[in-house]
Amino acid sequence: MIQFNLNRFGKLAKWSLRNDRSYYVKSFLQFFVITTLIFLAFTTHFLNVSNGYAPCAVAMIAVIVTMPIMGPSMMFYSMKNKHDKQALLMLPASNFEKYLMRYSTWLILLPIYTVALLGADLIQYLVNVMMNHENPTFVMSFIVDKLSNAHMSDEWVPKAAWHAIIVLALATHSFYALGGTFFRSHKYAWVYTSVAFVVLGMLSIWLTPESGKMENNSQPSTLEYVIWDTIYAIWMIFNFWLSYRCFCRTQNIGKFINF
């Protein structure tokens, strides 16, 4: 069977969206209610916080940042039981197409969560206006104002730091993609993956203690950038390849891992 066919993948996407429609609606409603309650609790001074928009801004930024990184671990959240997995495995599509569709789950959830955040932000603004609170504003506007006043120059956040953050985020993303298919527990796959990531990070620091002792004025050379980028690129490719292999080895009856 051909690994990827656009027409067949389109039919698979329609089937998946139709089959997981209730999951996406439920996810939207749950996230909308939770974020609305959090925004109202802080911005209406129910929790007696001096500046309630600050923790709301932190929560919104945390969701926007962590969702793209940890999103692949949600590949199978919509599957409630073994029958759903059996139906997926029996679909007339290649394993690559099925994997690509399951991976796309976080891409579908991202705009859903974004709309829920904006809706919750609108609700808190309207409630604060109706309660005649002083200087009501949107949480998103609060974030934009703080970022515009921060003057994020190269002196404050060097380009090397941004480069390291982006590369590390992509590598972590691939690691969560591996965890989403490696662990059989769909509900707690992100927990197990997070624990594994922390353990591996601690081991790497312990095995290479000298890596954290760098001179303040030292700047990595172009060759060092290329070497480390190549290492991380190989690691990311390996994570996605292993994630796909774990997906291909998925069985309806299993224990703790798919390998």
CSV table of C-alpha atoms in Angstrom, one decimal:
chain,number,residue,atom,x,y,z
A,1,MET,CA,0.0,0.0,0.0
A,2,ILE,CA,1.2,3.5,-0.9
A,3,GLN,CA,2.4,5.3,2.3
A,4,PHE,CA,0.5,8.5,1.6
A,5,ASN,CA,-2.4,9.3,-0.7
A,6,LEU,CA,-4.0,12.7,-0.5
A,7,ASN,CA,-7.5,11.5,-1.4
A,8,ARG,CA,-7.3,8.6,1.1
A,9,PHE,CA,-5.9,10.9,3.8
A,10,GLY,CA,-8.8,13.3,3.2
A,11,LYS,CA,-11.3,10.6,3.8
A,12,LEU,CA,-9.4,9.6,6.9
A,13,ALA,CA,-9.4,13.2,8.2
A,14,LYS,CA,-13.2,13.4,7.6
A,15,TRP,CA,-13.8,10.2,9.5
A,16,SER,CA,-11.5,11.3,12.4
A,17,LEU,CA,-13.1,14.7,12.7
A,18,ARG,CA,-16.6,13.2,12.6
A,19,ASN,CA,-15.7,10.5,15.0
A,20,ASP,CA,-13.9,12.8,17.4
A,21,ARG,CA,-16.4,15.7,17.2
A,22,SER,CA,-17.8,15.1,20.7
A,23,TYR,CA,-14.3,15.1,22.1
A,24,TYR,CA,-13.4,18.5,20.5
A,25,VAL,CA,-16.7,20.0,21.7
A,26,LYS,CA,-16.1,18.6,25.2
A,27,SER,CA,-12.5,19.9,25.3
A,28,PHE,CA,-13.7,23.4,24.2
A,29,LEU,CA,-16.4,23.6,26.8
A,30,GLN,CA,-14.2,22.3,29.6
A,31,PHE,CA,-11.4,24.6,28.8
A,32,PHE,CA,-13.7,27.6,28.3
A,33,VAL,CA,-15.4,27.0,31.7
A,34,ILE,CA,-12.1,26.5,33.6
A,35,THR,CA,-10.4,29.6,32.1
A,36,THR,CA,-13.5,31.7,32.5
A,37,LEU,CA,-13.7,30.8,36.2
A,38,ILE,CA,-10.0,31.5,36.7
A,39,PHE,CA,-10.2,34.9,34.9
A,40,LEU,CA,-13.2,36.0,36.9
A,41,ALA,CA,-11.8,34.8,40.2
A,42,PHE,CA,-8.7,37.0,39.7
A,43,THR,CA,-10.0,40.0,37.7
A,44,THR,CA,-13.1,40.6,39.9
A,45,HIS,CA,-10.9,40.6,43.0
A,46,PHE,CA,-12.8,37.5,44.4
A,47,LEU,CA,-9.4,36.1,45.5
A,48,ASN,CA,-8.3,39.5,46.9
A,49,VAL,CA,-5.3,39.9,44.5
A,50,SER,CA,-4.0,43.4,43.9
A,51,ASN,CA,-3.4,42.9,40.2
A,52,GLY,CA,-5.6,40.1,39.0
A,53,TYR,CA,-4.6,40.4,35.4
A,54,ALA,CA,-1.0,39.3,36.0
A,55,PRO,CA,-1.8,35.7,37.0
A,56,CYS,CA,-4.4,35.5,34.2
A,57,ALA,CA,-1.7,36.7,31.7
A,58,VAL,CA,0.7,34.1,33.1
A,59,ALA,CA,-1.9,31.3,32.7
A,60,MET,CA,-2.7,32.4,29.1
A,61,ILE,CA,1.0,32.5,28.1
A,62,ALA,CA,1.6,29.2,29.7
A,63,VAL,CA,-1.2,27.6,27.7
A,64,ILE,CA,0.0,29.2,24.4
A,65,VAL,CA,3.6,28.1,25.1
A,66,THR,CA,3.0,24.6,26.5
A,67,MET,CA,0.3,23.5,24.1
A,68,PRO,CA,2.6,23.4,21.0
A,69,ILE,CA,5.3,21.7,23.0
A,70,MET,CA,3.3,19.0,24.8
A,71,GLY,CA,0.5,18.8,22.2
A,72,PRO,CA,1.7,15.5,20.5
A,73,SER,CA,1.2,13.6,23.8
A,74,MET,CA,-2.6,14.1,23.2
A,75,MET,CA,-2.6,11.9,20.1
A,76,PHE,CA,-5.0,9.4,21.6
A,77,TYR,CA,-7.0,11.5,24.1
A,78,SER,CA,-10.1,11.1,22.0
A,79,MET,CA,-10.1,7.3,22.2
A,80,LYS,CA,-12.2,6.2,25.1
A,81,ASN,CA,-11.8,2.4,24.9
A,82,LYS,CA,-10.3,-0.5,23.0
A,83,HIS,CA,-13.1,-0.4,20.4
A,84,ASP,CA,-12.0,3.1,19.3
A,85,LYS,CA,-8.4,1.9,18.8
A,86,GLN,CA,-9.6,-1.2,17.0
A,87,ALA,CA,-11.6,0.9,14.6
A,88,LEU,CA,-8.6,3.0,13.9
A,89,LEU,CA,-6.3,0.1,13.3
A,90,MET,CA,-8.9,-1.4,10.8
A,91,LEU,CA,-9.3,1.7,8.7
A,92,PRO,CA,-8.3,1.3,5.0
A,93,ALA,CA,-5.4,3.7,5.3
A,94,SER,CA,-1.6,3.4,5.7
A,95,ASN,CA,0.0,3.5,9.1
A,96,PHE,CA,1.7,6.8,8.1
A,97,GLU,CA,-1.6,8.4,7.3
A,98,LYS,CA,-3.1,7.2,10.6
A,99,TYR,CA,-0.1,8.5,12.5
A,100,LEU,CA,-0.1,11.8,10.7
A,101,MET,CA,-3.8,12.2,11.5
A,102,ARG,CA,-3.4,11.3,15.2
A,103,TYR,CA,-0.4,13.7,15.4
A,104,SER,CA,-2.6,16.5,14.0
A,105,THR,CA,-4.8,16.3,17.1
A,106,TRP,CA,-2.9,19.0,18.8
A,107,LEU,CA,-3.0,21.2,15.7
A,108,ILE,CA,-6.9,21.0,15.9
A,109,LEU,CA,-7.0,21.6,19.6
A,110,LEU,CA,-4.7,24.7,19.4
A,111,PRO,CA,-7.3,26.9,17.7
A,112,ILE,CA,-10.0,25.4,19.8
A,113,TYR,CA,-8.2,26.4,23.0
A,114,THR,CA,-7.3,29.8,21.6
A,115,VAL,CA,-11.0,30.5,20.9
A,116,ALA,CA,-11.8,29.3,24.4
A,117,LEU,CA,-9.2,31.7,25.9
A,118,LEU,CA,-10.4,34.6,23.9
A,119,GLY,CA,-14.0,33.8,24.8
A,120,ALA,CA,-13.1,33.6,28.5
A,121,ASP,CA,-11.2,36.9,28.2
A,122,LEU,CA,-14.3,38.5,26.7
A,123,ILE,CA,-16.6,37.2,29.4
A,124,GLN,CA,-14.3,38.6,32.2
A,125,TYR,CA,-14.2,42.0,30.5
A,126,LEU,CA,-18.0,42.2,30.2
A,127,VAL,CA,-18.5,41.1,33.8
A,128,ASN,CA,-16.0,43.7,35.0
A,129,VAL,CA,-17.7,46.4,33.0
A,130,MET,CA,-21.1,45.5,34.3
A,131,MET,CA,-19.7,45.5,37.9
A,132,ASN,CA,-18.3,49.0,37.3
A,133,HIS,CA,-14.8,48.0,38.3
A,134,GLU,CA,-12.0,50.5,37.7
A,135,ASN,CA,-10.1,50.2,34.5
A,136,PRO,CA,-11.4,46.9,33.1
A,137,THR,CA,-9.3,45.5,30.2
A,138,PHE,CA,-8.7,42.4,28.3
A,139,VAL,CA,-6.0,39.9,29.5
A,140,MET,CA,-4.7,39.9,25.9
A,141,SER,CA,-4.3,43.6,25.9
A,142,PHE,CA,-2.6,43.4,29.3
A,143,ILE,CA,-0.1,41.0,27.8
A,144,VAL,CA,0.5,43.1,24.7
A,145,ASP,CA,1.1,46.2,26.9
A,146,LYS,CA,3.6,44.4,29.1
A,147,LEU,CA,5.5,43.0,26.2
A,148,SER,CA,5.6,46.3,24.4
A,149,ASN,CA,7.0,48.0,27.5
A,150,ALA,CA,9.6,45.3,28.1
A,151,HIS,CA,11.9,46.4,25.2
A,152,MET,CA,13.1,42.9,24.4
A,153,SER,CA,16.5,43.9,23.0
A,154,ASP,CA,19.5,41.7,22.3
A,155,GLU,CA,21.1,42.9,25.6
A,156,TRP,CA,18.1,41.6,27.6
A,157,VAL,CA,17.6,38.3,25.7
A,158,PRO,CA,20.6,37.5,23.5
A,159,LYS,CA,20.1,35.9,20.1
A,160,ALA,CA,22.0,32.8,21.2
A,161,ALA,CA,19.4,32.4,24.0
A,162,TRP,CA,16.5,32.7,21.6
A,163,HIS,CA,18.2,30.1,19.3
A,164,ALA,CA,18.7,27.7,22.2
A,165,ILE,CA,15.1,28.2,23.4
A,166,ILE,CA,13.6,27.4,19.9
A,167,VAL,CA,15.9,24.4,19.4
A,168,LEU,CA,15.1,23.0,22.8
A,169,ALA,CA,11.4,23.6,22.3
A,170,LEU,CA,11.4,21.6,19.0
A,171,ALA,CA,13.4,18.8,20.6
A,172,THR,CA,11.0,18.6,23.5
A,173,HIS,CA,8.1,18.6,21.1
A,174,SER,CA,9.5,15.6,19.3
A,175,PHE,CA,10.1,13.9,22.7
A,176,TYR,CA,6.4,14.3,23.6
A,177,ALA,CA,5.5,12.9,20.3
A,178,LEU,CA,7.5,9.8,21.2
A,179,GLY,CA,5.9,9.7,24.7
A,180,GLY,CA,2.4,9.9,23.2
A,181,THR,CA,2.9,6.6,21.3
A,182,PHE,CA,5.4,4.9,23.6
A,183,PHE,CA,3.2,4.8,26.7
A,184,ARG,CA,-0.1,3.0,26.5
A,185,SER,CA,-1.8,5.2,29.1
A,186,HIS,CA,-3.3,7.9,26.9
A,187,LYS,CA,-4.6,9.9,29.8
A,188,TYR,CA,-1.2,10.1,31.6
A,189,ALA,CA,1.2,10.0,28.6
A,190,TRP,CA,2.2,13.6,29.1
A,191,VAL,CA,2.9,12.9,32.8
A,192,TYR,CA,5.1,9.9,32.1
A,193,THR,CA,6.9,11.8,29.3
A,194,SER,CA,7.5,14.8,31.5
A,195,VAL,CA,9.0,12.6,34.2
A,196,ALA,CA,11.2,10.9,31.7
A,197,PHE,CA,12.3,14.3,30.3
A,198,VAL,CA,13.2,15.6,33.7
A,199,VAL,CA,15.1,12.4,34.6
A,200,LEU,CA,17.0,12.5,31.3
A,201,GLY,CA,17.9,16.1,31.9
A,202,MET,CA,19.2,15.4,35.4
A,203,LEU,CA,21.2,12.5,34.1
A,204,SER,CA,22.8,14.6,31.3
A,205,ILE,CA,23.7,17.4,33.8
A,206,TRP,CA,25.2,14.8,36.2
A,207,LEU,CA,27.2,13.1,33.4
A,208,THR,CA,28.5,16.3,32.0
A,209,PRO,CA,28.9,18.7,35.0
A,210,GLU,CA,31.4,20.9,33.2
A,211,SER,CA,28.8,21.9,30.5
A,212,GLY,CA,27.2,24.4,32.8
A,213,LYS,CA,30.5,26.1,33.7
A,214,MET,CA,30.9,28.6,30.9
A,215,GLU,CA,32.5,32.0,31.0
A,216,ASN,CA,30.1,34.9,31.0
A,217,ASN,CA,31.8,36.6,28.0
A,218,SER,CA,32.2,33.4,26.0
A,219,GLN,CA,30.3,33.2,22.7
A,220,PRO,CA,29.8,29.9,20.9
A,221,SER,CA,31.4,29.8,17.5
A,222,THR,CA,29.5,29.1,14.3
A,223,LEU,CA,31.0,25.6,14.2
A,224,GLU,CA,29.6,24.9,17.7
A,225,TYR,CA,26.2,26.1,16.5
A,226,VAL,CA,26.3,23.8,13.5
A,227,ILE,CA,27.4,20.8,15.6
A,228,TRP,CA,24.8,21.2,18.3
A,229,ASP,CA,22.0,22.0,15.8
A,230,THR,CA,23.0,18.8,13.9
A,231,ILE,CA,22.9,16.8,17.1
A,232,TYR,CA,19.5,18.1,18.1
A,233,ALA,CA,18.2,17.6,14.5
A,234,ILE,CA,19.3,14.0,14.6
A,235,TRP,CA,17.7,13.5,18.0
A,236,MET,CA,14.4,15.1,16.8
A,237,ILE,CA,14.3,12.9,13.7
A,238,PHE,CA,15.1,9.8,15.8
A,239,ASN,CA,12.3,10.7,18.2
A,240,PHE,CA,9.7,11.0,15.4
A,241,TRP,CA,10.9,7.9,13.7
A,242,LEU,CA,10.7,5.9,17.0
A,243,SER,CA,7.3,7.4,17.7
A,244,TYR,CA,6.1,6.2,14.3
A,245,ARG,CA,7.6,2.8,15.0
A,246,CYS,CA,5.8,2.6,18.3
A,247,PHE,CA,2.6,3.5,16.6
A,248,CYS,CA,3.0,0.8,14.0
A,249,ARG,CA,3.6,-1.7,16.8
A,250,THR,CA,0.4,-0.7,18.7
A,251,GLN,CA,-1.7,-3.6,19.7
A,252,ASN,CA,-5.2,-3.6,21.1
A,253,ILE,CA,-4.1,-5.6,24.1
A,254,GLY,CA,-0.9,-4.6,25.8
A,255,LYS,CA,0.7,-3.6,29.1
A,256,PHE,CA,2.6,-0.4,29.9
A,257,ILE,CA,4.4,0.5,26.6
A,258,ASN,CA,3.9,0.0,22.9
A,259,PHE,CA,7.2,-1.7,22.1
